[in-house]
mmCIF file of C-alpha atoms in Angstrom:
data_model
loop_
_atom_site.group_PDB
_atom_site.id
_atom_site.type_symbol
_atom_site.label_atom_id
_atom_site.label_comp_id
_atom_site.label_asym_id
_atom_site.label_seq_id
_atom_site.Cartn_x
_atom_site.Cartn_y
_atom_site.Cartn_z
ATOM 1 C CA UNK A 1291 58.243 -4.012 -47.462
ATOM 2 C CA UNK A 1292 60.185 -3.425 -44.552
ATOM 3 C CA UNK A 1293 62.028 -0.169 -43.840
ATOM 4 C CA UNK A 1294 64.199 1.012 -41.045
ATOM 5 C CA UNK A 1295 63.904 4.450 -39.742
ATOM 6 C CA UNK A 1296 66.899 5.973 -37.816
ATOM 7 C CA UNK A 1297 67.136 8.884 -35.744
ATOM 8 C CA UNK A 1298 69.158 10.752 -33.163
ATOM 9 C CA UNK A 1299 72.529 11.810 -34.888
ATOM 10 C CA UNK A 1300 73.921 15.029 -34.344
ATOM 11 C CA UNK A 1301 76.655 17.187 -33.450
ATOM 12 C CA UNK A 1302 78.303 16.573 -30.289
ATOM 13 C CA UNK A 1303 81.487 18.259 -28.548
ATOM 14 C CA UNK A 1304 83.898 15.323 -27.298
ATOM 15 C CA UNK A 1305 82.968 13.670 -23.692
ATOM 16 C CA UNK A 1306 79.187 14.033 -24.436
ATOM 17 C CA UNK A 1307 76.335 11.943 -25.211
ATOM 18 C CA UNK A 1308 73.688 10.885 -27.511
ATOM 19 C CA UNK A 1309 70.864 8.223 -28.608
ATOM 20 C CA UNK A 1310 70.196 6.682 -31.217
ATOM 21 C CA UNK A 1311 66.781 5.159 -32.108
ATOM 22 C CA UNK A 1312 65.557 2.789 -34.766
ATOM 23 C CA UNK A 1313 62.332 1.408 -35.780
ATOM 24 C CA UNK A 1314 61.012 -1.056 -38.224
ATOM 25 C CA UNK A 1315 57.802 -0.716 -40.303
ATOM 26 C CA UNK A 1316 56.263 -3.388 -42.995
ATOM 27 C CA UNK A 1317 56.427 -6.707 -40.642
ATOM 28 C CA UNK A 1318 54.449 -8.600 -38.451
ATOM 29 C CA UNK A 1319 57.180 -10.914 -37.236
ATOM 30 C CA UNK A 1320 60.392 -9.869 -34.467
ATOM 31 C CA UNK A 1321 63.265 -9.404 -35.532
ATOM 32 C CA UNK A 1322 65.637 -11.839 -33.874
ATOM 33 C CA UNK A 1323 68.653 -9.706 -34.150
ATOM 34 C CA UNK A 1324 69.425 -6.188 -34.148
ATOM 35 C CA UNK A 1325 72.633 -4.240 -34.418
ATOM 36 C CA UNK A 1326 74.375 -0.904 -34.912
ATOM 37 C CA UNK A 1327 77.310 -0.448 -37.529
ATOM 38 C CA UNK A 1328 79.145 2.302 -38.820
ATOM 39 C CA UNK A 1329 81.089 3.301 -41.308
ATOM 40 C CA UNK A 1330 83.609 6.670 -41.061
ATOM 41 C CA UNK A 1331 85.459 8.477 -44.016
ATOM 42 C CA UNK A 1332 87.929 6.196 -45.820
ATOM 43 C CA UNK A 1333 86.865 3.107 -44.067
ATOM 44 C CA UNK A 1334 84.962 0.047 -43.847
ATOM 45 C CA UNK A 1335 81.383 -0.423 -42.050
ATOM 46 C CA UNK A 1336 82.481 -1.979 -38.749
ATOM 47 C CA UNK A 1337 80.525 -3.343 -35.835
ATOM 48 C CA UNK A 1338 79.693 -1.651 -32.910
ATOM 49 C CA UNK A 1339 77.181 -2.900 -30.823
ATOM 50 C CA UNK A 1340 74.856 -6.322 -31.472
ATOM 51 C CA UNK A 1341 71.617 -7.671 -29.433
ATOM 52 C CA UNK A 1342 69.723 -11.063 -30.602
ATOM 53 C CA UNK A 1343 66.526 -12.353 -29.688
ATOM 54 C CA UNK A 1344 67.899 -13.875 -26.431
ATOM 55 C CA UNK A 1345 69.177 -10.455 -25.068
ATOM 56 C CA UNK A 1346 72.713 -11.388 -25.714
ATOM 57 C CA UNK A 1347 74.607 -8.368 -26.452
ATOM 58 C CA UNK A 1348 78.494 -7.491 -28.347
ATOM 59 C CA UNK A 1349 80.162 -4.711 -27.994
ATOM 60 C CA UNK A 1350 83.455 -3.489 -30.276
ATOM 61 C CA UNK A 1351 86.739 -3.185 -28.308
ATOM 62 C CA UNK A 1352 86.229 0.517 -28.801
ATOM 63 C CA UNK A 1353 83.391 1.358 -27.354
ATOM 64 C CA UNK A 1354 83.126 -0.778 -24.588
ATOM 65 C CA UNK A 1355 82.055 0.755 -21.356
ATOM 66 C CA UNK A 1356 80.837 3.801 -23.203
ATOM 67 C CA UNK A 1357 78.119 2.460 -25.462
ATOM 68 C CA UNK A 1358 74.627 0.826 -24.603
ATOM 69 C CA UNK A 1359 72.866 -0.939 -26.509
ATOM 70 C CA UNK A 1360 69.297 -2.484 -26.073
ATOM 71 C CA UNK A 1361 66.240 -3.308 -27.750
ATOM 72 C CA UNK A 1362 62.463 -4.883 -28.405
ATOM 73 C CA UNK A 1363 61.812 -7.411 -30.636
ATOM 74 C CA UNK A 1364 58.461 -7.611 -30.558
ATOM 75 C CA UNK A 1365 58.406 -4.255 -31.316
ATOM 76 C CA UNK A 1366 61.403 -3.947 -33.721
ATOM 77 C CA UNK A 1367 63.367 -1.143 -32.321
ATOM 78 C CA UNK A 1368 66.791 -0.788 -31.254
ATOM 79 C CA UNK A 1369 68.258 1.944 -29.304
ATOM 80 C CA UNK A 1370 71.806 2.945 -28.688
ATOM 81 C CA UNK A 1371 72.881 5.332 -26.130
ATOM 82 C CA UNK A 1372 76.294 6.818 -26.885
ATOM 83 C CA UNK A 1373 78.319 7.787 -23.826
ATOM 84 C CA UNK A 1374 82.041 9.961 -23.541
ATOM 85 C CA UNK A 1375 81.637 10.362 -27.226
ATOM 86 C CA UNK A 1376 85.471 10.624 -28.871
ATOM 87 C CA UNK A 1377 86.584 11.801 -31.924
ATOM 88 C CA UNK A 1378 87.064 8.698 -33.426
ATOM 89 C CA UNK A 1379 82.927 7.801 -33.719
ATOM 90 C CA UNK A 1380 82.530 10.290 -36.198
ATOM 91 C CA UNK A 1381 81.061 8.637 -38.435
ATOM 92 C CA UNK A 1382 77.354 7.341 -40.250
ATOM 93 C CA UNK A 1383 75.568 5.147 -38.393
ATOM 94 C CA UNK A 1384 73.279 2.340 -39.256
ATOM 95 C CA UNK A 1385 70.729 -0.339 -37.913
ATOM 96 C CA UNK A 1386 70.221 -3.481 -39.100
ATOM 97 C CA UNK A 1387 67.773 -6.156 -38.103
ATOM 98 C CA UNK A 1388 67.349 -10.010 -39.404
ATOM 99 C CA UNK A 1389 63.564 -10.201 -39.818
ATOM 100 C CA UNK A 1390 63.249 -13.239 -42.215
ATOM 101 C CA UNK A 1391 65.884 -11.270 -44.353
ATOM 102 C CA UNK A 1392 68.181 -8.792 -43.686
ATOM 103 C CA UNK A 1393 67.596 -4.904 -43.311
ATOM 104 C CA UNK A 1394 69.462 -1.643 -43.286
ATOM 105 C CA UNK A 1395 68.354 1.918 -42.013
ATOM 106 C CA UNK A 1396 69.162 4.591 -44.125
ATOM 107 C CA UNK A 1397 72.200 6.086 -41.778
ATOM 108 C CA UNK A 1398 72.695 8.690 -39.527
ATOM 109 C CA UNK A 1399 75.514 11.265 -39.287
ATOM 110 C CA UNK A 1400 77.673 11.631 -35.741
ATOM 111 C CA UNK A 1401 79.834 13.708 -35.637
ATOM 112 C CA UNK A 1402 81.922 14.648 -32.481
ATOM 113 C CA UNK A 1403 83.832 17.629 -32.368
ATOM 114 C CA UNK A 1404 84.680 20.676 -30.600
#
């Protein structure tokens, strides 16, 4: 059984930063790709940021230049470090990973405000 474990929301006044971490337990095999969604009141769970196996990484036109992601397959953890946090990325974040099937953390709450 694999689970995702998600950490590193919080409350965070406009301009500043955080990091999000996830792991995965319950596989022996690497994931070969690994992303961070979210989903905000009222709206749809959007892409933000995407890695795969070869490194390759996708951003969302919103959070380019402020967001990082990056990530270890062989150990199945994805990180993403939040820069110049708006308003607007209030919302719950979530990892997923492809490891022979598709998997979702449970969701984390940022929230940006002053």
């Amino acid at each position: 059984q694999v689970q995702l474990v998600e950490s590193g929301g919080g409350l965070v006044q406009p301009g500043g930063s955080l990091r999000l971490s996830c792991a995965a337990s319950g596989s022996i095999f690497s994931a070969n790709f690994m992303g961070w969604f979210r989903q905000a009141p009222g709206k749809e769970r959007e892409s933000v940021a995407t890695i795969n196996s070869g490194r390759v990484t996708n951003y969302a036109d919103s959070v380019k230049g402020r967001f990082t992601i990056t990530g270890d397959n062989a150990k199945n953890t994805v990180y993403l470090q939040m820069n110049n946090l708006k308003p607007e990325d209030t919302a719950v974040y979530y990892c997923y990973m492809m490891i022979r099937g598709g998997y979702w953390g449970q969701g984390t709450q940022v929230t940006v405000s002053s």
